[in-house]
CSV table of N, CA and C in Angstrom, one decimal:
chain,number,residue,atom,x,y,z
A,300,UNK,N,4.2,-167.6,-49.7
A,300,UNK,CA,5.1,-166.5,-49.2
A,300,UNK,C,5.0,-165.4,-50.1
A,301,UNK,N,4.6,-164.1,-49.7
A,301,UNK,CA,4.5,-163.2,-50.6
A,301,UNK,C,6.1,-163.0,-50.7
A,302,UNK,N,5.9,-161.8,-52.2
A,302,UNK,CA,7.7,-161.8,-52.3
A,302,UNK,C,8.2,-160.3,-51.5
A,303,UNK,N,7.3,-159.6,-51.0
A,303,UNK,CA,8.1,-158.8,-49.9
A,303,UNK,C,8.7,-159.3,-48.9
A,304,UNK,N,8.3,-160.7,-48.4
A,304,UNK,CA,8.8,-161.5,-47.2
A,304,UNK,C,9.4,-163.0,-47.9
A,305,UNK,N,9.8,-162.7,-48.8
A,305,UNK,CA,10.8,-163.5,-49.4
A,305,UNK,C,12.0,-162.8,-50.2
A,306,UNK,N,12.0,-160.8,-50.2
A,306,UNK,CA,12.9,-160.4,-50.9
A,306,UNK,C,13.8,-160.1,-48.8
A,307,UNK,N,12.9,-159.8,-47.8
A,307,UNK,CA,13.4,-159.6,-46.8
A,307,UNK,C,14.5,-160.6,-46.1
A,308,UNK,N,13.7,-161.8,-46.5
A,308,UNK,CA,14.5,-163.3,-45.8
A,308,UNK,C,15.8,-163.6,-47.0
A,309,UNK,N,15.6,-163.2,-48.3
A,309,UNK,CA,16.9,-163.2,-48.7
A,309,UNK,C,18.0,-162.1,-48.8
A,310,UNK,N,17.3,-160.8,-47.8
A,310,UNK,CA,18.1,-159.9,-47.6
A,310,UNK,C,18.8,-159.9,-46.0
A,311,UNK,N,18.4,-160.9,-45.4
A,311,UNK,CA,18.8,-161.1,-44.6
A,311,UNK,C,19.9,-162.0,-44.4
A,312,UNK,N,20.0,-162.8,-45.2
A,312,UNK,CA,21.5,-163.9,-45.7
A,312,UNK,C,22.2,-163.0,-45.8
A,313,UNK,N,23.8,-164.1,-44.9
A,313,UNK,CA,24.5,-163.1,-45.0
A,313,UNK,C,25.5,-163.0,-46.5
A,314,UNK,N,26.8,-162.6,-46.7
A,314,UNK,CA,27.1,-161.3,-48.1
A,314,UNK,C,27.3,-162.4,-49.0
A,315,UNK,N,28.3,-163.9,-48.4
A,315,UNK,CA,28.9,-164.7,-48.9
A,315,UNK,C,27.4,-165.5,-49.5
A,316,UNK,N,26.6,-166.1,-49.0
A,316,UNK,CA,25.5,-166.6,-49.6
A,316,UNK,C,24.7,-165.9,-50.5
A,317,UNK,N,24.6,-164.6,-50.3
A,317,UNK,CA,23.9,-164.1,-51.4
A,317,UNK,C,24.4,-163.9,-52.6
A,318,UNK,N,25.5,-163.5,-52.4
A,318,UNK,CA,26.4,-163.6,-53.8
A,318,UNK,C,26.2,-164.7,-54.5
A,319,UNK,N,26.6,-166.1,-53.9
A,319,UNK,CA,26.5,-167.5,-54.0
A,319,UNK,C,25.3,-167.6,-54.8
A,320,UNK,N,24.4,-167.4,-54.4
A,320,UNK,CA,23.1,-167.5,-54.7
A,320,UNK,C,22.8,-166.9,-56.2
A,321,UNK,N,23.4,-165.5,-56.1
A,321,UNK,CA,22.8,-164.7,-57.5
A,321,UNK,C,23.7,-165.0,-58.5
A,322,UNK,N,24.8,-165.9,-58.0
A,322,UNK,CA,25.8,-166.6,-59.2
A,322,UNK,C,25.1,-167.6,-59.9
A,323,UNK,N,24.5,-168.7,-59.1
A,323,UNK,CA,23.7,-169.5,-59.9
A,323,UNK,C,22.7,-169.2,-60.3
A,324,UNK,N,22.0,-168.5,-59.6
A,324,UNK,CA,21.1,-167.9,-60.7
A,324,UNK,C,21.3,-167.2,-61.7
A,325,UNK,N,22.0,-166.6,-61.7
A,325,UNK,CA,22.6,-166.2,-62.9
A,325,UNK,C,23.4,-166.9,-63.7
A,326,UNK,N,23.5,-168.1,-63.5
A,326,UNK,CA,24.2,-168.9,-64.6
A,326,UNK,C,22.7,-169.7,-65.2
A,327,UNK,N,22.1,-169.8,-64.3
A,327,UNK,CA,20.8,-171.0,-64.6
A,327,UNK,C,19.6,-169.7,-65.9
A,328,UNK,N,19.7,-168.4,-65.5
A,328,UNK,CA,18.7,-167.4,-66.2
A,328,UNK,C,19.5,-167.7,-67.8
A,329,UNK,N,21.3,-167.3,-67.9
A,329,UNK,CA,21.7,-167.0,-69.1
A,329,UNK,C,21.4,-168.8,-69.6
A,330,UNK,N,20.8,-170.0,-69.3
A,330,UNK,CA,20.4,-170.8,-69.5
A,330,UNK,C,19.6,-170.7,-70.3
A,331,UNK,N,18.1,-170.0,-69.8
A,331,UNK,CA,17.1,-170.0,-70.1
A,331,UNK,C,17.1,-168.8,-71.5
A,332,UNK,N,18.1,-168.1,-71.3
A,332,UNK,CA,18.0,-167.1,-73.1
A,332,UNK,C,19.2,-167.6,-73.5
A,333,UNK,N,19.6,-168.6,-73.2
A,333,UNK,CA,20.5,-169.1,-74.8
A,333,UNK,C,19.9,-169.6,-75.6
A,334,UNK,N,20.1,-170.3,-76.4
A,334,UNK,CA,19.5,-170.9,-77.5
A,334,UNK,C,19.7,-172.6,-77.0
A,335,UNK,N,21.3,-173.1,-77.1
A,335,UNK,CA,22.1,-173.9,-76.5
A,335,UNK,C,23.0,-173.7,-76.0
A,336,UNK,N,23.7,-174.6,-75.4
A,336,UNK,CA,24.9,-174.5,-74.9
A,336,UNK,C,26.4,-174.0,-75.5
A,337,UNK,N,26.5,-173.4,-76.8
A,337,UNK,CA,27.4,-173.4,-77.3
A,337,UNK,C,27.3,-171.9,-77.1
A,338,UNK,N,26.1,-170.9,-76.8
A,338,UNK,CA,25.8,-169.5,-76.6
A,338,UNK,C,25.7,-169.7,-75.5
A,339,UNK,N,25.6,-170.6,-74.7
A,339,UNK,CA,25.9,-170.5,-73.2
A,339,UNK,C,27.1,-169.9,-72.4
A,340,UNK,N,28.1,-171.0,-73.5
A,340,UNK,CA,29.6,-170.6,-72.8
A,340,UNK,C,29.7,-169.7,-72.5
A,341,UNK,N,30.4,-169.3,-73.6
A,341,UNK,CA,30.9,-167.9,-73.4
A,341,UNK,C,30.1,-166.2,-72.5
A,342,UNK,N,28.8,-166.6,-72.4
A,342,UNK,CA,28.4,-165.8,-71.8
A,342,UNK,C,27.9,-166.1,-70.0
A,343,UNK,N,28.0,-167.2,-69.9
A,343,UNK,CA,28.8,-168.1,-68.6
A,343,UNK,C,30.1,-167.4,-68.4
A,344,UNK,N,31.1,-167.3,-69.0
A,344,UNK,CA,32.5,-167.4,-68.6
A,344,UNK,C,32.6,-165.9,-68.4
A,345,UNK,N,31.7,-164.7,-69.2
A,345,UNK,CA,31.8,-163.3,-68.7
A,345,UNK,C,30.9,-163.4,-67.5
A,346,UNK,N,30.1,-163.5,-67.1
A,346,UNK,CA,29.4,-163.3,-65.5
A,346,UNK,C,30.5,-164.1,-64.9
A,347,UNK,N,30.7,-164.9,-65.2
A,347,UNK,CA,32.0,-165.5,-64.4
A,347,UNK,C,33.2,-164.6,-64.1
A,348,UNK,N,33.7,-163.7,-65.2
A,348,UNK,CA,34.9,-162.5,-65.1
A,348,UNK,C,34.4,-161.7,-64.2
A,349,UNK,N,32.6,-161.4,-64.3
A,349,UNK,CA,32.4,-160.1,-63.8
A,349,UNK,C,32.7,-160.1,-62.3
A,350,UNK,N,32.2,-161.4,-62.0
A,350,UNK,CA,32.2,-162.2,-60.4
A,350,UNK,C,34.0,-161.4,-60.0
A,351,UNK,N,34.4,-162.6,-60.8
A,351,UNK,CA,35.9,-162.7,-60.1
A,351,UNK,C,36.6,-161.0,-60.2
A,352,UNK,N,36.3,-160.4,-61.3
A,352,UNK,CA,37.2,-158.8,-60.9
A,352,UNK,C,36.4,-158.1,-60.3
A,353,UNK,N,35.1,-158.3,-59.0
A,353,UNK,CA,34.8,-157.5,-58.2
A,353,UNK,C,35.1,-158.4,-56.8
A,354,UNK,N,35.8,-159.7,-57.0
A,354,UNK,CA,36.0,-160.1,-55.9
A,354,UNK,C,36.7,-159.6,-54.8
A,355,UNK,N,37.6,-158.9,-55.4
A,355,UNK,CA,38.8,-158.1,-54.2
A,355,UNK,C,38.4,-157.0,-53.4
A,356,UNK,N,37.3,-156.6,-53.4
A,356,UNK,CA,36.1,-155.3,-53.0
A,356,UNK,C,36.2,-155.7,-51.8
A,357,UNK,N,37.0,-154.7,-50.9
A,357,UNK,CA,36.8,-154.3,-49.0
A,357,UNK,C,35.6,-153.6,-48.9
A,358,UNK,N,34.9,-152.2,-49.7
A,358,UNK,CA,34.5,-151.2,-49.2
A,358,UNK,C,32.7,-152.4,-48.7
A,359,UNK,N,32.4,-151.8,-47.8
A,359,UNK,CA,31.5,-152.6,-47.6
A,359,UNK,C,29.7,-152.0,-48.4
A,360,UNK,N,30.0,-150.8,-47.8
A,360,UNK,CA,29.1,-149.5,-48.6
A,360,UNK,C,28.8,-150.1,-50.4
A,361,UNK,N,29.9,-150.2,-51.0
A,361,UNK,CA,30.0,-150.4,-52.2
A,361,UNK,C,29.9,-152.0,-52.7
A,362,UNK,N,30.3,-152.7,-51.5
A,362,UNK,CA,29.5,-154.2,-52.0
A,362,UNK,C,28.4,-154.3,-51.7
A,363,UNK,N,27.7,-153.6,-51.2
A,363,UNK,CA,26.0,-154.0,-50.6
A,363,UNK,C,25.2,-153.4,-51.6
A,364,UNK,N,25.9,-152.0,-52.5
A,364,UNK,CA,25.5,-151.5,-53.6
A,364,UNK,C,25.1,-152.4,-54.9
A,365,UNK,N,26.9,-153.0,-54.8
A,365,UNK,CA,26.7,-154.2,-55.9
A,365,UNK,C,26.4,-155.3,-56.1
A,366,UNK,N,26.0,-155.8,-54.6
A,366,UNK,CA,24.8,-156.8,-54.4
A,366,UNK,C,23.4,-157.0,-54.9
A,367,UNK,N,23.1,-155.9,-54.5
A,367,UNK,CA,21.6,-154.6,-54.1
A,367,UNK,C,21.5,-154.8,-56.1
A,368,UNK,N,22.6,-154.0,-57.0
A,368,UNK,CA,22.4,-154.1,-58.0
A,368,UNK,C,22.3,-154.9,-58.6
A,369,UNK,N,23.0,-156.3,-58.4
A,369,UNK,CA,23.2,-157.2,-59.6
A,369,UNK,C,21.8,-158.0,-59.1
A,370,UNK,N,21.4,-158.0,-57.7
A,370,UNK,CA,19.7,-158.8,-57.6
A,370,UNK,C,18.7,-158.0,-58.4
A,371,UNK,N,18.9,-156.8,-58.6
A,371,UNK,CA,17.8,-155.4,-59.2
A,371,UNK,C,18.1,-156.7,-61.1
A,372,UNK,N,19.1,-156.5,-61.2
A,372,UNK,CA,19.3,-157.1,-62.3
A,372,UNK,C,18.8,-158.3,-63.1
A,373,UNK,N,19.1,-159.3,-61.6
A,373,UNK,CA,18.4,-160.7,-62.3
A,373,UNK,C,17.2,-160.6,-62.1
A,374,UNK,N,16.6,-159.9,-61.2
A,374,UNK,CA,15.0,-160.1,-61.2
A,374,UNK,C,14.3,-159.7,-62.6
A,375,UNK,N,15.2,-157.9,-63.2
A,375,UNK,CA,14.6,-157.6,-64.2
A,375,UNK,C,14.8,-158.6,-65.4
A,376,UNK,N,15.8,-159.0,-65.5
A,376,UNK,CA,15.9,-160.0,-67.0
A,376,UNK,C,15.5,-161.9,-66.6
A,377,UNK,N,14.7,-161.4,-65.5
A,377,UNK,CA,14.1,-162.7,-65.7
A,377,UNK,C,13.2,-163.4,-67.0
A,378,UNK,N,13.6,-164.6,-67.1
A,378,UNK,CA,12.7,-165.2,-68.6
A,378,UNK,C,11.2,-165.7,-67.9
A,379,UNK,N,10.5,-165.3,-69.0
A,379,UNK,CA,9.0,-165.6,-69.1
A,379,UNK,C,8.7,-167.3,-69.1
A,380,UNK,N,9.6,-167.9,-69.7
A,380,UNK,CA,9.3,-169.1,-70.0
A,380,UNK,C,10.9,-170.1,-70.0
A,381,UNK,N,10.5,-170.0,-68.4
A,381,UNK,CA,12.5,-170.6,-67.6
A,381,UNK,C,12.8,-172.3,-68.6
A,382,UNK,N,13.7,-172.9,-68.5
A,382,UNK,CA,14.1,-174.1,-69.0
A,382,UNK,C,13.7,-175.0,-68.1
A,383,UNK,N,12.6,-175.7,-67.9
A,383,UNK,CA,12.8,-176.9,-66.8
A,383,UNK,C,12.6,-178.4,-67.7
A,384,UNK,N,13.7,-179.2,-66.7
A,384,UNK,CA,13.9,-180.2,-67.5
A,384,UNK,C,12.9,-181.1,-67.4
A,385,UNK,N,12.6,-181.9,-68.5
A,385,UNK,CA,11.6,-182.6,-69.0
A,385,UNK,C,10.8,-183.8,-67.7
A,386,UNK,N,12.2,-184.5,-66.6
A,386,UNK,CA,11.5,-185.0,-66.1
A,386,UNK,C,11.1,-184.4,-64.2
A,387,UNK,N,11.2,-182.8,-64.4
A,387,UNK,CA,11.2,-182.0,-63.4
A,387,UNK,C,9.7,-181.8,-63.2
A,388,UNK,N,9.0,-181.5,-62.1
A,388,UNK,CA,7.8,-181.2,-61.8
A,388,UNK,C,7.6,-180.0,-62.9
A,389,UNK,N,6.8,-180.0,-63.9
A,389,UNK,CA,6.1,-179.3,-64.5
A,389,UNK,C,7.1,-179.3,-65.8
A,390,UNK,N,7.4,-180.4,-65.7
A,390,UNK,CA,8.1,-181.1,-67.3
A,390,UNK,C,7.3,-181.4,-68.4
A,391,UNK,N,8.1,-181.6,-69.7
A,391,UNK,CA,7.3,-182.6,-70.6
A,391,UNK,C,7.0,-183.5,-70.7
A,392,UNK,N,7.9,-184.4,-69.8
A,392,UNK,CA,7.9,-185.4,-69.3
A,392,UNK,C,7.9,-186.4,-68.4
A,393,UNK,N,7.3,-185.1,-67.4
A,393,UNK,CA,6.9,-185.8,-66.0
A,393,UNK,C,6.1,-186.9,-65.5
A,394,UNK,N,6.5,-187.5,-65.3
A,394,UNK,CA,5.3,-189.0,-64.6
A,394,UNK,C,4.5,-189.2,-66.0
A,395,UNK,N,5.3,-189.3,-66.9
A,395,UNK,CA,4.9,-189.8,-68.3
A,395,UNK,C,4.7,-191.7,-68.2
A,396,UNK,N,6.2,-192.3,-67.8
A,396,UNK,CA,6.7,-193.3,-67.4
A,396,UNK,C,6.9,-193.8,-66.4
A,397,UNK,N,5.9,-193.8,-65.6
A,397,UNK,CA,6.6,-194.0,-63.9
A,397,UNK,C,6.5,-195.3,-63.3
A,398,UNK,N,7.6,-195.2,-62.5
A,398,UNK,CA,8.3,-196.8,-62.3
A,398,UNK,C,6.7,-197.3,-61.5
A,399,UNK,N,6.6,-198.6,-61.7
A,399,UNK,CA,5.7,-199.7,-61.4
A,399,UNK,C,5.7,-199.6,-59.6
A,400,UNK,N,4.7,-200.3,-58.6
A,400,UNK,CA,4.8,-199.7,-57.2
A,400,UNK,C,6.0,-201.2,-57.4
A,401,UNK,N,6.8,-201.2,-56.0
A,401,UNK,CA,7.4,-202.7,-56.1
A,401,UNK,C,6.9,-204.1,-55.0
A,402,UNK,N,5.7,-203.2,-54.8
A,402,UNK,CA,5.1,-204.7,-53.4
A,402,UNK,C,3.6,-204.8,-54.5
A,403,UNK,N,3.3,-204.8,-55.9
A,403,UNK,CA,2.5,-205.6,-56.6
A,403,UNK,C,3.0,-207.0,-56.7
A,404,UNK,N,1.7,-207.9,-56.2
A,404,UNK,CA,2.0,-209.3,-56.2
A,404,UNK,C,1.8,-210.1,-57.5
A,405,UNK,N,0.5,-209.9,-58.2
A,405,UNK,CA,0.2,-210.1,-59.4
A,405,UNK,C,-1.1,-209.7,-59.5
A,406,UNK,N,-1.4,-209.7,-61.3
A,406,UNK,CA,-2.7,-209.3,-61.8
A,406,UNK,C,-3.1,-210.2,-62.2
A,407,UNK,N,-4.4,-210.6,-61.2
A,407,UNK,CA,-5.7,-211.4,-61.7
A,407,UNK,C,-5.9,-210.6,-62.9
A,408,UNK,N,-6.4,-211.6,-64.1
A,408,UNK,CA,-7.0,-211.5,-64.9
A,408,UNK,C,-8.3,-212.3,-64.7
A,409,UNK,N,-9.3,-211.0,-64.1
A,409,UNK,CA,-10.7,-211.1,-63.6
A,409,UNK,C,-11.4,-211.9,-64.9
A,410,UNK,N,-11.7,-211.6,-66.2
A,410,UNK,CA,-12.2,-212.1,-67.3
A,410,UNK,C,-12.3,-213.6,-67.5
A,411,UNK,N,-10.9,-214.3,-67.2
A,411,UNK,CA,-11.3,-215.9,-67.0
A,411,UNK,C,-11.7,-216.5,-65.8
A,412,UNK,N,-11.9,-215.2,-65.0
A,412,UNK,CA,-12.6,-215.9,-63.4
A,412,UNK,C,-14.1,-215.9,-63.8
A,413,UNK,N,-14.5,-214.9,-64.5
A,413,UNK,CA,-16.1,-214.4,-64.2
A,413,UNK,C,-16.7,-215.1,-65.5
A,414,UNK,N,-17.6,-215.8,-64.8
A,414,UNK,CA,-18.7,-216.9,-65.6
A,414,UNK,C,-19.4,-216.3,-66.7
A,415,UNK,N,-19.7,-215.4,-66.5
A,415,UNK,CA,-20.4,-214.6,-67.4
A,415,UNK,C,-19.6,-213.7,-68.6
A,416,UNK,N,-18.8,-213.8,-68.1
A,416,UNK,CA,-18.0,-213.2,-69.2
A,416,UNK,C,-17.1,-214.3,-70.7
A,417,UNK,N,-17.0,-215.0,-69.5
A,417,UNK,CA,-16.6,-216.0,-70.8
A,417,UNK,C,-17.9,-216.3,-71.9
A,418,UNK,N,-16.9,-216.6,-73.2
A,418,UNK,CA,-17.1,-216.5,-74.3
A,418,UNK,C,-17.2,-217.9,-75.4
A,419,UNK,N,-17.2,-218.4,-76.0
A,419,UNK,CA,-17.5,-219.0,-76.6
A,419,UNK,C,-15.5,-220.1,-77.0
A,420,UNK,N,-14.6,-219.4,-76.8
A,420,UNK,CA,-13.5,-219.9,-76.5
A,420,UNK,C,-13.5,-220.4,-75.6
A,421,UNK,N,-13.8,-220.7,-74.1
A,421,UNK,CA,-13.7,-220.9,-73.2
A,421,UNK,C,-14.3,-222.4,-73.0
């Protein structure tokens, strides 16, 4: 999906979703340039203020503005190198360890079947 027909389809949601939307993203980006969690909080809990003291906003002109703006915003401070967790597709530890199938019946161990392979123990 190119991103002109994926900035359209999310301009198309309606006011309450989009907002929704650029809240968690914007909690998941100030993720990605914290360091940890302890530089997280508190800069969590201001996009959190910013949220809540533009919530009371009727003008509609002026929330489509400040929609319009704060998406202009996350796209620009997006991180080059996002946080994904280790056992997420394109982790460090993806399909490192992965569970066993569960309809294996058992492993022949072919080596004491085959005549030729036996050895001098046998």
């Amino acid at each position: 999906m190119s991103t002109e027909v994926y900035h359209e389809v999310v301009r198309a949601l309606p006011h309450k979703f989009r907002v929704m939307r650029m809240y968690r993203y914007g909690l998941k980006e100030l993720i990605n340039w914290s360091q940890n969690r302890h530089h997280w909080y508190p800069r969590a809990h201001a996009l959190r203020e910013e949220f809540e003291t533009n919530k009371a906003e009727t003008d509609r002109v002026k929330m489509q503005k400040m929609v319009e703006h704060g998406e202009d915003l996350l796209a620009r401070f997006r991180h080059w190198e996002p946080v994904i967790r280790p056992e997420a597709v394109g982790g460090s530890a993806y399909s490192v360890n992965p569970s066993q199938p569960t309809k294996m019946k058992a492993l022949v161990n072919w080596d004491l079947l085959d005549p030729y392979k036996r050895g001098d123990w046998m």
